[in-house]
């Protein structure tokens, strides 16, 4: 079964610093991969997705992620953190795109941004 | 486009009563809808998958008689928490998938508090 690993539960960076949130997947077949952001008491907003096209994916709010098959990773980065980036971030994988496909989520990671 | 709404956004009910949460796809037809539960500081846990016009498929460990799901139309799915108890207090999030796609669009969530 597919699994998604997000190491750590909390990342704290200074405003303007690099943001790096790690995500690893377990499947031997590269799945579709997603990063979502969740602000308090809100639903999930899609930041970006990998669907087997370009390995470097750019998303909203200046975020990007690079798919590395050799490392089974899909880490999320942003060159310069903003206070508004403070939120919960979830990595998710979709093993296949058939009718019964389901997203597998990582446990999430909280990003704090220090002034 | 691809907006999903949930109603209510917050609900407080007494123990033993039932609560219905609605999930609507506002600008697309959703052949499949998903219901998730999220505990504080935790990831989303898939409860069930519902396809329009058929019975929902529940994940292991989810009581189908307690969490009634009805996907009566291509734009509406409902989750009814029957005989709610304080341990049912949680954040419930739905998502909807348009016909022929793999994308899921998430609702804003419903905060249920059972007193």
CSV table of C-alpha atoms in Angstrom, one decimal:
chain,number,residue,atom,x,y,z
A,1,UNK,CA,0.0,0.0,0.0
A,2,UNK,CA,1.1,3.5,-0.7
A,3,UNK,CA,2.4,5.5,2.2
A,4,UNK,CA,3.6,9.1,2.5
A,5,UNK,CA,6.1,10.2,5.0
A,6,UNK,CA,6.6,13.7,6.3
A,7,UNK,CA,9.4,13.8,8.8
A,8,UNK,CA,9.0,16.0,11.8
A,9,UNK,CA,5.9,17.7,13.0
A,10,UNK,CA,7.0,21.3,13.1
A,11,UNK,CA,9.4,23.5,11.1
A,12,UNK,CA,10.2,27.1,12.2
A,13,UNK,CA,11.9,29.6,9.9
A,14,UNK,CA,12.6,33.3,10.0
A,15,UNK,CA,10.8,35.6,7.7
A,16,UNK,CA,12.7,35.8,4.4
A,17,UNK,CA,14.5,32.4,5.0
A,18,UNK,CA,14.3,29.3,2.8
A,19,UNK,CA,11.4,27.0,3.5
A,20,UNK,CA,12.0,23.3,3.0
A,21,UNK,CA,9.3,20.7,3.8
A,22,UNK,CA,10.2,17.1,3.1
A,23,UNK,CA,8.0,14.4,1.7
A,24,UNK,CA,8.8,10.9,0.7
A,25,UNK,CA,6.5,8.3,-0.9
A,26,UNK,CA,6.7,4.6,-0.8
A,27,UNK,CA,5.4,3.3,-4.1
A,28,UNK,CA,7.7,1.7,-6.6
A,29,UNK,CA,5.5,3.2,-9.3
A,30,UNK,CA,5.7,7.0,-9.2
A,31,UNK,CA,2.3,8.2,-8.2
A,32,UNK,CA,0.7,11.5,-8.7
A,33,UNK,CA,1.9,13.8,-5.8
A,34,UNK,CA,0.3,16.8,-4.3
A,35,UNK,CA,1.1,19.4,-1.7
A,36,UNK,CA,-1.8,21.0,0.2
A,37,UNK,CA,-1.9,23.9,2.7
A,38,UNK,CA,-4.4,24.2,5.5
A,39,UNK,CA,-5.0,27.4,7.5
A,40,UNK,CA,-6.7,27.1,10.9
A,41,UNK,CA,-10.3,25.9,10.7
A,42,UNK,CA,-10.3,25.8,7.0
A,43,UNK,CA,-10.2,23.1,4.3
A,44,UNK,CA,-7.3,22.1,2.1
A,45,UNK,CA,-6.0,24.3,-0.7
A,46,UNK,CA,-3.9,22.8,-3.5
A,47,UNK,CA,-0.4,24.3,-3.7
A,48,UNK,CA,0.9,22.2,-6.5
A,49,UNK,CA,0.9,18.8,-8.1
A,50,UNK,CA,3.2,16.4,-9.9
A,51,UNK,CA,1.5,14.4,-12.7
A,52,UNK,CA,4.5,12.8,-14.4
A,53,UNK,CA,5.3,15.7,-16.6
A,54,UNK,CA,8.0,18.2,-15.5
A,55,UNK,CA,9.8,17.1,-12.4
A,56,UNK,CA,10.1,20.7,-11.1
A,57,UNK,CA,6.6,21.9,-10.4
A,58,UNK,CA,5.7,25.5,-9.6
A,59,UNK,CA,2.7,26.3,-7.5
A,60,UNK,CA,0.9,29.1,-6.0
A,61,UNK,CA,2.3,31.6,-3.5
A,62,UNK,CA,5.9,31.1,-4.7
A,63,UNK,CA,6.1,27.5,-3.7
A,64,UNK,CA,7.7,24.8,-5.8
A,65,UNK,CA,8.5,21.1,-5.5
A,66,UNK,CA,10.9,18.8,-7.2
A,67,UNK,CA,10.1,15.2,-8.0
A,68,UNK,CA,13.1,12.9,-7.5
A,69,UNK,CA,12.4,9.3,-8.5
A,70,UNK,CA,15.8,8.1,-7.3
A,71,UNK,CA,15.0,9.4,-3.8
A,72,UNK,CA,11.3,8.8,-3.9
A,73,UNK,CA,10.9,12.4,-2.7
A,74,UNK,CA,8.8,15.4,-3.5
A,75,UNK,CA,10.1,18.1,-1.2
A,76,UNK,CA,8.4,21.5,-1.1
A,77,UNK,CA,10.4,24.7,-1.1
A,78,UNK,CA,10.0,28.4,-1.1
A,79,UNK,CA,13.0,30.7,-1.4
A,80,UNK,CA,11.8,33.4,1.0
A,81,UNK,CA,9.2,32.7,3.8
A,82,UNK,CA,6.5,35.2,4.5
A,83,UNK,CA,4.5,35.5,7.7
A,84,UNK,CA,1.4,34.4,5.8
A,85,UNK,CA,3.0,31.1,5.0
A,86,UNK,CA,2.4,29.9,8.6
A,87,UNK,CA,0.0,27.0,8.2
A,88,UNK,CA,-0.2,23.2,8.1
A,89,UNK,CA,1.2,21.5,5.0
A,90,UNK,CA,0.2,18.1,3.8
A,91,UNK,CA,1.8,16.0,1.2
A,92,UNK,CA,-0.4,13.4,-0.6
A,93,UNK,CA,-0.1,10.7,-3.2
A,94,UNK,CA,-2.5,9.2,-5.6
A,95,UNK,CA,-1.4,5.7,-6.7
A,96,UNK,CA,-3.6,5.5,-9.7
A,97,UNK,CA,-6.2,7.6,-11.3
A,98,UNK,CA,-9.0,5.0,-11.7
A,99,UNK,CA,-12.5,5.4,-10.4
A,100,UNK,CA,-11.7,4.0,-7.0
A,101,UNK,CA,-8.5,5.9,-6.4
A,102,UNK,CA,-8.0,7.6,-3.1
A,103,UNK,CA,-5.5,10.1,-1.8
A,104,UNK,CA,-3.0,9.0,0.8
A,105,UNK,CA,-1.9,11.8,3.1
A,106,UNK,CA,1.2,12.3,5.1
A,107,UNK,CA,0.7,13.3,8.7
A,108,UNK,CA,1.3,17.0,8.0
A,109,UNK,CA,3.8,19.5,9.2
A,110,UNK,CA,3.3,22.8,10.9
A,111,UNK,CA,5.2,25.7,9.5
A,112,UNK,CA,5.9,28.7,11.8
A,113,UNK,CA,7.4,31.9,10.5
A,114,UNK,CA,9.3,34.1,13.0
A,115,UNK,CA,9.4,37.8,12.4
B,1,UNK,CA,-14.1,27.2,-10.7
B,2,UNK,CA,-14.2,23.9,-8.8
B,3,UNK,CA,-15.7,25.2,-5.6
B,4,UNK,CA,-17.0,22.9,-2.9
B,5,UNK,CA,-19.1,24.2,0.0
B,6,UNK,CA,-20.0,22.7,3.3
B,7,UNK,CA,-22.8,23.6,5.6
B,8,UNK,CA,-22.8,24.3,8.4
B,9,UNK,CA,-19.3,25.5,9.1
B,10,UNK,CA,-19.8,25.0,12.8
B,11,UNK,CA,-22.4,23.1,14.8
B,12,UNK,CA,-22.8,22.4,18.5
B,13,UNK,CA,-25.2,19.7,19.5
B,14,UNK,CA,-26.2,17.7,22.5
B,15,UNK,CA,-25.1,14.2,23.1
B,16,UNK,CA,-27.6,11.7,21.7
B,17,UNK,CA,-28.9,14.0,18.9
B,18,UNK,CA,-28.1,13.6,15.2
B,19,UNK,CA,-26.4,16.2,13.0
B,20,UNK,CA,-26.4,16.5,9.2
B,21,UNK,CA,-23.5,18.1,7.3
B,22,UNK,CA,-24.0,19.0,3.6
B,23,UNK,CA,-21.3,19.0,1.0
B,24,UNK,CA,-22.0,20.7,-2.4
B,25,UNK,CA,-20.0,21.1,-5.6
B,26,UNK,CA,-21.1,24.5,-6.8
B,27,UNK,CA,-19.8,24.6,-10.3
B,28,UNK,CA,-19.2,21.1,-11.4
B,29,UNK,CA,-20.8,17.6,-11.2
B,30,UNK,CA,-19.1,15.3,-8.7
B,31,UNK,CA,-19.5,11.7,-9.4
B,32,UNK,CA,-17.4,10.9,-6.3
B,33,UNK,CA,-17.3,12.6,-3.0
B,34,UNK,CA,-15.1,11.8,0.0
B,35,UNK,CA,-15.6,12.4,3.7
B,36,UNK,CA,-12.6,12.9,6.0
B,37,UNK,CA,-12.3,13.4,9.7
B,38,UNK,CA,-9.5,15.4,11.2
B,39,UNK,CA,-8.5,15.5,14.8
B,40,UNK,CA,-6.4,18.5,16.1
B,41,UNK,CA,-2.9,18.6,14.9
B,42,UNK,CA,-3.4,15.4,12.9
B,43,UNK,CA,-3.8,14.4,9.3
B,44,UNK,CA,-7.0,13.8,7.4
B,45,UNK,CA,-8.5,10.3,7.9
B,46,UNK,CA,-10.7,9.1,5.1
B,47,UNK,CA,-14.0,7.9,6.4
B,48,UNK,CA,-15.9,6.9,3.3
B,49,UNK,CA,-16.2,7.3,-0.4
B,50,UNK,CA,-19.5,7.9,-2.0
B,51,UNK,CA,-20.5,7.6,-5.6
B,52,UNK,CA,-23.6,9.3,-6.9
B,53,UNK,CA,-26.6,6.9,-6.8
B,54,UNK,CA,-24.9,4.1,-5.0
B,55,UNK,CA,-24.0,3.1,-1.4
B,56,UNK,CA,-21.0,4.6,0.2
B,57,UNK,CA,-17.9,2.6,0.7
B,58,UNK,CA,-16.6,2.9,4.3
B,59,UNK,CA,-13.0,2.6,5.5
B,60,UNK,CA,-12.1,0.0,7.9
B,61,UNK,CA,-13.1,0.9,11.5
B,62,UNK,CA,-15.7,3.5,10.5
B,63,UNK,CA,-19.2,2.7,11.7
B,64,UNK,CA,-21.6,3.0,8.7
B,65,UNK,CA,-24.6,3.0,11.0
B,66,UNK,CA,-23.3,5.9,12.9
B,67,UNK,CA,-22.0,7.9,10.0
B,68,UNK,CA,-24.7,7.9,7.3
B,69,UNK,CA,-23.7,9.1,3.9
B,70,UNK,CA,-26.0,9.9,1.1
B,71,UNK,CA,-24.9,11.0,-2.3
B,72,UNK,CA,-28.3,11.7,-3.8
B,73,UNK,CA,-27.2,13.9,-6.7
B,74,UNK,CA,-24.2,14.9,-8.7
B,75,UNK,CA,-23.8,18.1,-6.6
B,76,UNK,CA,-24.7,17.0,-3.1
B,77,UNK,CA,-23.5,14.6,-0.5
B,78,UNK,CA,-24.6,14.5,3.1
B,79,UNK,CA,-23.0,13.1,6.2
B,80,UNK,CA,-25.3,12.4,9.2
B,81,UNK,CA,-23.7,11.7,12.5
B,82,UNK,CA,-26.3,9.7,14.4
B,83,UNK,CA,-26.7,9.7,18.2
B,84,UNK,CA,-23.6,11.9,18.5
B,85,UNK,CA,-21.3,11.6,21.5
B,86,UNK,CA,-18.5,13.9,22.7
B,87,UNK,CA,-15.9,11.6,21.0
B,88,UNK,CA,-17.5,12.4,17.7
B,89,UNK,CA,-16.4,16.0,18.1
B,90,UNK,CA,-14.0,16.7,15.3
B,91,UNK,CA,-13.4,18.6,12.1
B,92,UNK,CA,-15.2,17.0,9.1
B,93,UNK,CA,-14.0,17.8,5.6
B,94,UNK,CA,-15.5,16.7,2.3
B,95,UNK,CA,-14.0,16.6,-1.1
B,96,UNK,CA,-15.5,16.2,-4.5
B,97,UNK,CA,-14.1,14.7,-7.7
B,98,UNK,CA,-15.5,15.6,-11.1
B,99,UNK,CA,-16.4,13.0,-13.6
B,100,UNK,CA,-13.4,11.6,-15.5
B,101,UNK,CA,-10.8,13.3,-13.5
B,102,UNK,CA,-8.5,12.4,-10.6
B,103,UNK,CA,-8.6,15.8,-8.9
B,104,UNK,CA,-10.2,16.3,-5.6
B,105,UNK,CA,-11.5,19.7,-4.5
B,106,UNK,CA,-11.9,20.2,-0.8
B,107,UNK,CA,-14.6,21.9,1.2
B,108,UNK,CA,-13.9,24.4,4.0
B,109,UNK,CA,-14.7,21.9,6.7
B,110,UNK,CA,-17.3,21.6,9.4
B,111,UNK,CA,-16.4,21.8,13.1
B,112,UNK,CA,-18.7,19.6,15.1
B,113,UNK,CA,-18.8,19.9,18.9
B,114,UNK,CA,-20.9,17.5,20.9
B,115,UNK,CA,-21.7,18.5,24.4
